[in-house]
Amino acid sequence: MQLPRSLQTRLGIGLTVGVTLFWLVALAGAVFAARNQLNARFDSALAETAQRIMPLAVVEVINREDRSRAQHIVAFEAHDEPLVYLVRDRGGQILLQSHNAEPAVFNRELRAGFSSSPTHRFYGAWAVQGSLHIEVAEPLAQRREAIRATAASLLWPLVVLAPLCFVGSWAFVRYSLRPVLAYRDAIESRGSGDLSPVSVQDLPTEILTIAASVNQLLERLRRALEAERSFTANSAHELRTPIATALAQTQRLQRELSPGKTRDRALGIEMSLRKLSELSEKLMQLAKAEGGGLLSTRQHDLAGLLQLIVDDLRQSPAADRIELALPESGACMRALDPDAFAILARNLLDNALKHGSAEQPVEVSLSPAGVLRIVNAGDIIPAGELAQLRRRFVRSKTTARGAGLGLAIADAVVTGVGASMELCSPASGRADGFEVRITFPVTGA
Ligand SMILES: Nc1ncnc2c1ncn2[C@@H]1O[C@H](COP(=O)(O)OP(=O)(O)O)[C@@H](O)[C@H]1O
Ligand SMILES: [Mg+2]
C-alpha cells in the first residue's frame, strides 16, 4: 500500500490508527481484568447460595417419610431461575431438585468445590457426614453476557471517538502546518523572475533550516544572474560609443575614397560594424528583458502603445505593408512596462517584415481579451526547428540579416510579464507563413 503523499493525511491516519490500536489493547486488558473480577464475584455468590440452601435441604430431606423418593421444589410463582440445584445422596440418587433443574446438565460425579462444564459453573458441597451432596449450577451464558456487555460499553465510545480523533488530528496538523503552507504558497505564487528571499516567519524549526538554505540559494542565484546581466548590459553599452565612432570614421573614409577595391573594402567594414551595432543593441535588450522590472504598477493601454509602435515603423517604406487591427471597444489595459512591451512588439514586427514574404501584408491584431497576433506569409518552418527558435542565437533558414536573438528577447519579456507565447508555422487559417500569438493575462488593477 502506498502512503498518501500529504503529511496532513498521513499524520491524521497514523494518529487515528495508533490511538485506535492502543484503545483496543487497553480494552482487551480491561475486559480480561473485568472477567476475572466478575468470575470471582459470581463464584462467591454461587458458593454462598449453596451454603444457604444446604441446611434447608437437609431439614427438608430428613423430615420426609420416604427419603428415597425424589422431590421437586414447587415454585411459589412462575419465575426464571438463574441458579438451579440438586441434592443427592452418596449413591447419586436425587433427593431434591429445584423446579427448573435439569439433572442431565449436572456433574455425574459428586464433587466438592467449584467445577465447570461447557455450559455451566458448579459448586458442590457435602453435608451430614458426607451422606448428602448438594450441587448448585449456574449457566455460563449469564457471565458471558455480562462480559460482552462490559466490552460493548467500552467499545462504543471508540466508534464515536475514532472519527473525532481523525478529524481532530487532521485539523490540528493543518493548523500546525499553516506557516508551511503559507511558505509553499509564497514560493508557488512568485514568478520565475522573482528571486527575492521568501518570508520564513512562523516556520517550524524543522523547516526553518531548509527555508533558510533556499533563501541563501536564491540570493546566490540572484547575484550570479545579476552579475551576468550587468556584464552583458555594460559591455553592450561600452561598445556603443567605439562602434559609433568607428562607423562614422568608415563612412568618412568611403566618401574620401574614389570607387574601387579599397572603397568596397571600406563598405564591407561598414556592414560589419552595423551588424556589431545591432548585436550590441539586441544584447542590451536581452539584458533588460531578463533583468525583471517588466511589470508596472500602473495599467497601460496596449492598443495605444501598439498603434504608436506601428506608426513609428511605418515611417520606413518597408513597413507600409503592416495591417493593424485593434479592438473596436478601445483600450486593452495591462500592468506592463511600456518599454518592455515596445521591445517585444518591435522584435516581432521586425521579424515579420524581415523574414516574411515581401509581397504580402503583415497582419497585426490585438483582441480585447489581450491576445496579440502577428501573422506573415512565407515558407513553413518545420516543427523541430520551430521548437528551437526561442533559444539564443538560433536561426532558421533565412537570408535576412540578424543575430538570432529576437525571439529570445521576446520570450524573456513574455516570461517576465507572466504572459504566454505560441509560435505556429503555418499560421492558423493559412497554408503557409508564420504566426506569433501572445496572450497577456489580466493582471491586478
Ligand atoms: N515572422 C517570422 N517569419 C518567418 N520566420 C521567422 C519569423 N520570426 C522568426 N523567424 C525565424 O526564427 C529565427 C529566429 O528569429 P530571431 O530570434 O528573431 O532571430 P533573427 O531575426 O535575428 O534571425 C529567424 O532566423 C527566422 O528563421
Ligand atoms: Mg529577429
Short mmCIF file of N, CA and C and ligand atoms in Angstrom, two decimals, residues 347-348 351-356 376-377 379 381 389 391 394-398 400-408 433-434 436, ligand 1:
data_model
loop_
_atom_site.label_atom_id
_atom_site.label_comp_id
_atom_site.label_asym_id
_atom_site.label_seq_id
_atom_site.Cartn_x
_atom_site.Cartn_y
_atom_site.Cartn_z
N ASN A 347 10.52 43.67 -31.85
CA ASN A 347 11.27 42.48 -32.29
C ASN A 347 10.41 41.57 -33.16
N LEU A 348 9.14 41.42 -32.75
CA LEU A 348 8.27 40.51 -33.51
C LEU A 348 7.90 41.12 -34.87
N ASN A 351 10.82 40.86 -37.17
CA ASN A 351 10.93 39.51 -37.72
C ASN A 351 9.95 39.32 -38.87
N ALA A 352 8.68 39.73 -38.64
CA ALA A 352 7.65 39.51 -39.65
C ALA A 352 8.01 40.24 -40.95
N LEU A 353 8.55 41.46 -40.82
CA LEU A 353 8.91 42.23 -42.02
C LEU A 353 10.14 41.63 -42.69
N LYS A 354 11.08 41.19 -41.84
CA LYS A 354 12.38 40.72 -42.33
C LYS A 354 12.30 39.32 -42.93
N HIS A 355 11.62 38.41 -42.19
CA HIS A 355 11.60 37.00 -42.63
C HIS A 355 10.38 36.65 -43.46
N GLY A 356 9.30 37.46 -43.36
CA GLY A 356 8.08 37.15 -44.11
C GLY A 356 8.25 37.52 -45.58
N ASN A 376 2.55 36.58 -40.76
CA ASN A 376 3.13 36.96 -42.05
C ASN A 376 3.18 35.73 -42.96
N ALA A 377 3.26 36.00 -44.27
CA ALA A 377 3.36 34.89 -45.22
C ALA A 377 4.82 34.45 -45.29
N ASP A 379 7.72 30.80 -46.13
CA ASP A 379 7.88 29.34 -46.11
C ASP A 379 7.55 28.78 -44.73
N ILE A 381 8.13 26.67 -41.49
CA ILE A 381 9.31 26.23 -40.72
C ILE A 381 8.96 24.89 -40.09
N LEU A 389 13.50 27.86 -31.86
CA LEU A 389 13.74 29.26 -32.25
C LEU A 389 13.85 30.24 -31.10
N ARG A 391 15.53 29.90 -28.50
CA ARG A 391 16.85 29.88 -27.85
C ARG A 391 17.75 30.95 -28.45
N VAL A 394 19.75 31.10 -32.14
CA VAL A 394 19.24 30.06 -33.04
C VAL A 394 18.45 30.74 -34.15
N ARG A 395 18.76 30.37 -35.39
CA ARG A 395 18.06 30.94 -36.54
C ARG A 395 17.63 29.80 -37.45
N SER A 396 16.56 30.05 -38.20
CA SER A 396 16.13 29.04 -39.17
C SER A 396 16.70 29.45 -40.53
N LYS A 397 16.28 28.73 -41.58
CA LYS A 397 16.79 29.09 -42.91
C LYS A 397 16.28 30.48 -43.27
N THR A 398 17.17 31.42 -43.42
CA THR A 398 16.72 32.76 -43.78
C THR A 398 17.89 33.51 -44.42
N ALA A 400 17.79 36.83 -44.42
CA ALA A 400 17.78 38.15 -43.78
C ALA A 400 18.90 38.25 -42.76
N ARG A 401 19.32 39.48 -42.50
CA ARG A 401 20.37 39.71 -41.51
C ARG A 401 19.81 39.55 -40.11
N GLY A 402 20.61 39.15 -39.21
CA GLY A 402 20.12 39.06 -37.83
C GLY A 402 21.06 38.23 -36.99
N ALA A 403 20.87 38.30 -35.68
CA ALA A 403 21.78 37.60 -34.76
C ALA A 403 21.13 36.39 -34.12
N GLY A 404 19.82 36.24 -34.32
CA GLY A 404 19.14 35.10 -33.69
C GLY A 404 18.75 35.38 -32.25
N LEU A 405 18.60 36.66 -31.90
CA LEU A 405 18.25 37.00 -30.52
C LEU A 405 16.82 37.52 -30.36
N GLY A 406 16.17 37.86 -31.50
CA GLY A 406 14.84 38.50 -31.43
C GLY A 406 13.84 37.68 -30.63
N LEU A 407 13.71 36.41 -30.97
CA LEU A 407 12.70 35.57 -30.29
C LEU A 407 13.12 35.26 -28.85
N ALA A 408 14.45 35.22 -28.62
CA ALA A 408 14.92 35.00 -27.23
C ALA A 408 14.53 36.20 -26.37
N GLY A 433 3.33 30.47 -44.04
CA GLY A 433 3.54 31.62 -43.16
C GLY A 433 3.88 31.26 -41.72
N PHE A 434 3.91 32.30 -40.91
CA PHE A 434 4.40 32.19 -39.53
C PHE A 434 3.50 33.04 -38.66
N VAL A 436 2.85 34.45 -34.60
CA VAL A 436 3.21 34.54 -33.18
C VAL A 436 1.95 34.98 -32.45
N1 LIG B 1 7.91 36.22 -38.57
C1 LIG B 1 8.71 35.26 -38.96
N2 LIG B 1 8.53 34.62 -40.13
C2 LIG B 1 9.35 33.64 -40.52
N3 LIG B 1 10.38 33.18 -39.80
C3 LIG B 1 10.63 33.78 -38.63
C4 LIG B 1 9.79 34.82 -38.13
N4 LIG B 1 10.27 35.19 -36.94
C5 LIG B 1 11.34 34.42 -36.68
N5 LIG B 1 11.57 33.58 -37.69
C6 LIG B 1 12.64 32.56 -37.73
O1 LIG B 1 13.17 32.44 -36.43
C7 LIG B 1 14.55 32.71 -36.44
C8 LIG B 1 14.93 33.37 -35.14
O2 LIG B 1 14.38 34.65 -35.05
P1 LIG B 1 15.12 35.74 -34.21
O3 LIG B 1 15.41 35.13 -32.89
O4 LIG B 1 14.32 36.98 -34.19
O5 LIG B 1 16.48 35.93 -34.92
P2 LIG B 1 16.82 36.78 -36.22
O6 LIG B 1 15.60 37.55 -36.55
O7 LIG B 1 17.93 37.62 -35.77
O8 LIG B 1 17.18 35.78 -37.22
C9 LIG B 1 14.77 33.56 -37.62
O9 LIG B 1 16.09 33.42 -38.09
C10 LIG B 1 13.76 33.03 -38.61
O10 LIG B 1 14.28 31.91 -39.29
#
